[in-house]
Short mmCIF file of C-alpha atoms in Angstrom, two decimals:
data_model
loop_
_atom_site.label_atom_id
_atom_site.label_comp_id
_atom_site.label_asym_id
_atom_site.label_seq_id
_atom_site.Cartn_x
_atom_site.Cartn_y
_atom_site.Cartn_z
CA UNK A 1 0.00 0.00 0.00
CA UNK A 2 1.49 3.36 -1.06
CA UNK A 3 1.04 6.12 1.45
CA UNK A 4 3.22 9.14 0.63
CA UNK A 5 5.81 10.50 -1.74
CA UNK A 6 9.05 11.98 -0.29
CA UNK A 7 11.77 13.45 -2.45
CA UNK A 8 10.44 11.55 -5.45
CA UNK A 9 10.34 8.16 -3.64
CA UNK A 10 7.19 6.25 -2.80
CA UNK A 11 7.06 5.27 0.84
CA UNK A 12 5.00 2.53 2.44
CA UNK A 13 3.44 3.11 5.80
CA UNK A 14 6.02 2.47 8.52
CA UNK A 15 8.92 2.26 6.08
CA UNK A 16 11.93 4.43 6.89
CA UNK A 17 13.61 6.27 4.07
CA UNK A 18 17.25 5.35 3.41
CA UNK A 19 19.79 8.04 4.26
CA UNK A 20 22.28 9.10 1.62
CA UNK A 21 25.36 9.87 3.69
CA UNK A 22 27.25 11.26 0.69
CA UNK A 23 24.69 13.96 -0.04
CA UNK A 24 25.31 17.38 1.52
CA UNK A 25 22.99 17.99 4.43
CA UNK A 26 21.21 21.17 5.30
CA UNK A 27 19.76 22.01 8.65
CA UNK A 28 16.48 23.86 8.90
CA UNK A 29 18.41 27.01 9.86
CA UNK A 30 20.56 26.83 6.73
CA UNK A 31 17.54 26.37 4.46
CA UNK A 32 16.02 29.58 5.79
CA UNK A 33 19.21 31.62 5.43
CA UNK A 34 19.53 34.01 2.53
CA UNK A 35 22.18 33.54 -0.11
CA UNK A 36 25.27 35.74 -0.12
CA UNK A 37 24.12 37.45 -3.31
CA UNK A 38 20.78 38.38 -1.73
CA UNK A 39 22.49 39.75 1.37
CA UNK A 40 24.93 41.80 -0.72
CA UNK A 41 22.07 43.17 -2.83
CA UNK A 42 20.18 44.22 0.31
CA UNK A 43 23.30 45.86 1.71
CA UNK A 44 23.81 47.82 -1.50
CA UNK A 45 20.18 48.98 -1.46
CA UNK A 46 20.32 50.16 2.13
CA UNK A 47 21.37 53.72 2.82
CA UNK A 48 23.54 52.84 5.84
CA UNK A 49 26.76 53.63 4.01
CA UNK A 50 26.62 57.33 4.94
CA UNK A 51 26.44 56.38 8.63
CA UNK A 52 29.57 54.30 8.30
CA UNK A 53 31.44 57.15 6.60
CA UNK A 54 30.46 59.55 9.37
CA UNK A 55 31.68 57.13 12.04
CA UNK A 56 35.00 56.70 10.22
CA UNK A 57 35.43 60.47 9.96
CA UNK A 58 34.73 60.94 13.66
CA UNK A 59 37.22 58.20 14.55
CA UNK A 60 39.88 59.69 12.25
CA UNK A 61 39.60 63.08 13.91
CA UNK A 62 40.67 61.65 17.26
CA UNK A 63 43.97 60.28 15.90
CA UNK A 64 47.11 62.35 15.58
CA UNK A 65 48.89 62.07 12.28
CA UNK A 66 52.58 61.10 12.08
CA UNK A 67 54.86 64.09 11.88
CA UNK A 68 52.73 66.10 14.27
CA UNK A 69 54.51 68.75 16.30
CA UNK A 70 55.64 67.07 19.51
CA UNK A 71 58.14 69.73 20.52
CA UNK A 72 56.18 70.55 23.68
CA UNK A 73 56.11 66.90 24.78
CA UNK A 74 58.68 65.64 27.22
CA UNK A 75 59.52 61.97 26.97
CA UNK A 76 61.41 60.09 29.61
CA UNK A 77 62.71 56.63 28.79
CA UNK A 78 65.10 54.65 30.93
CA UNK A 79 67.83 53.20 28.73
CA UNK A 80 69.83 50.28 30.05
CA UNK A 81 73.32 49.55 28.75
CA UNK A 82 73.92 46.28 26.91
CA UNK A 83 74.29 43.42 29.38
CA UNK A 84 77.10 40.83 29.41
CA UNK A 85 74.79 38.14 28.02
CA UNK A 86 73.61 40.31 25.09
CA UNK A 87 75.05 41.27 21.71
CA UNK A 88 74.28 43.76 18.94
CA UNK A 89 73.57 42.14 15.59
CA UNK A 90 75.82 43.50 12.82
CA UNK A 91 72.99 43.24 10.26
CA UNK A 92 69.85 44.62 11.97
CA UNK A 93 71.67 46.45 14.80
CA UNK A 94 69.23 45.18 17.43
CA UNK A 95 70.35 44.01 20.84
CA UNK A 96 69.63 40.31 21.36
CA UNK A 97 70.24 37.76 24.09
CA UNK A 98 73.17 35.36 23.47
CA UNK A 99 70.68 32.56 22.83
CA UNK A 100 69.76 34.39 19.59
CA UNK A 101 73.33 34.33 18.23
CA UNK A 102 73.48 32.39 14.96
CA UNK A 103 77.14 32.89 14.06
CA UNK A 104 79.92 35.45 13.90
CA UNK A 105 81.15 36.72 10.55
CA UNK A 106 84.60 38.37 10.66
CA UNK A 107 84.14 38.85 14.39
CA UNK A 108 80.74 40.50 13.92
CA UNK A 109 77.76 38.71 15.54
CA UNK A 110 74.67 37.87 13.46
CA UNK A 111 71.31 37.04 15.05
CA UNK A 112 69.15 34.06 14.10
CA UNK A 113 66.57 36.30 12.40
CA UNK A 114 69.17 37.77 10.03
CA UNK A 115 70.92 34.45 9.41
CA UNK A 116 68.03 33.11 7.33
#
């Protein structure tokens, strides 16, 4: 006795439909979601772009640009001399710990970052 049709298959009463494990599965939530194209089209239609531009302009005003006049600023930084277990790389001129020493070339130390 034929009772219903599911996905093009006739089902008898009480018969379970075989599951195709190779077929991609969609949850109910995914079936109701809009496609990317639809979302992009809605975004383009909306007039929210001017709000974003205003927010960006307000944020940009709070930042100081490089090269600003800092002559009135007083900076105090404590500089420590190079320690006995440190060296200055002859390539990048940064001070590294001895564990970062790759090799010495003509008596000049080279760090592991510059040795690559």
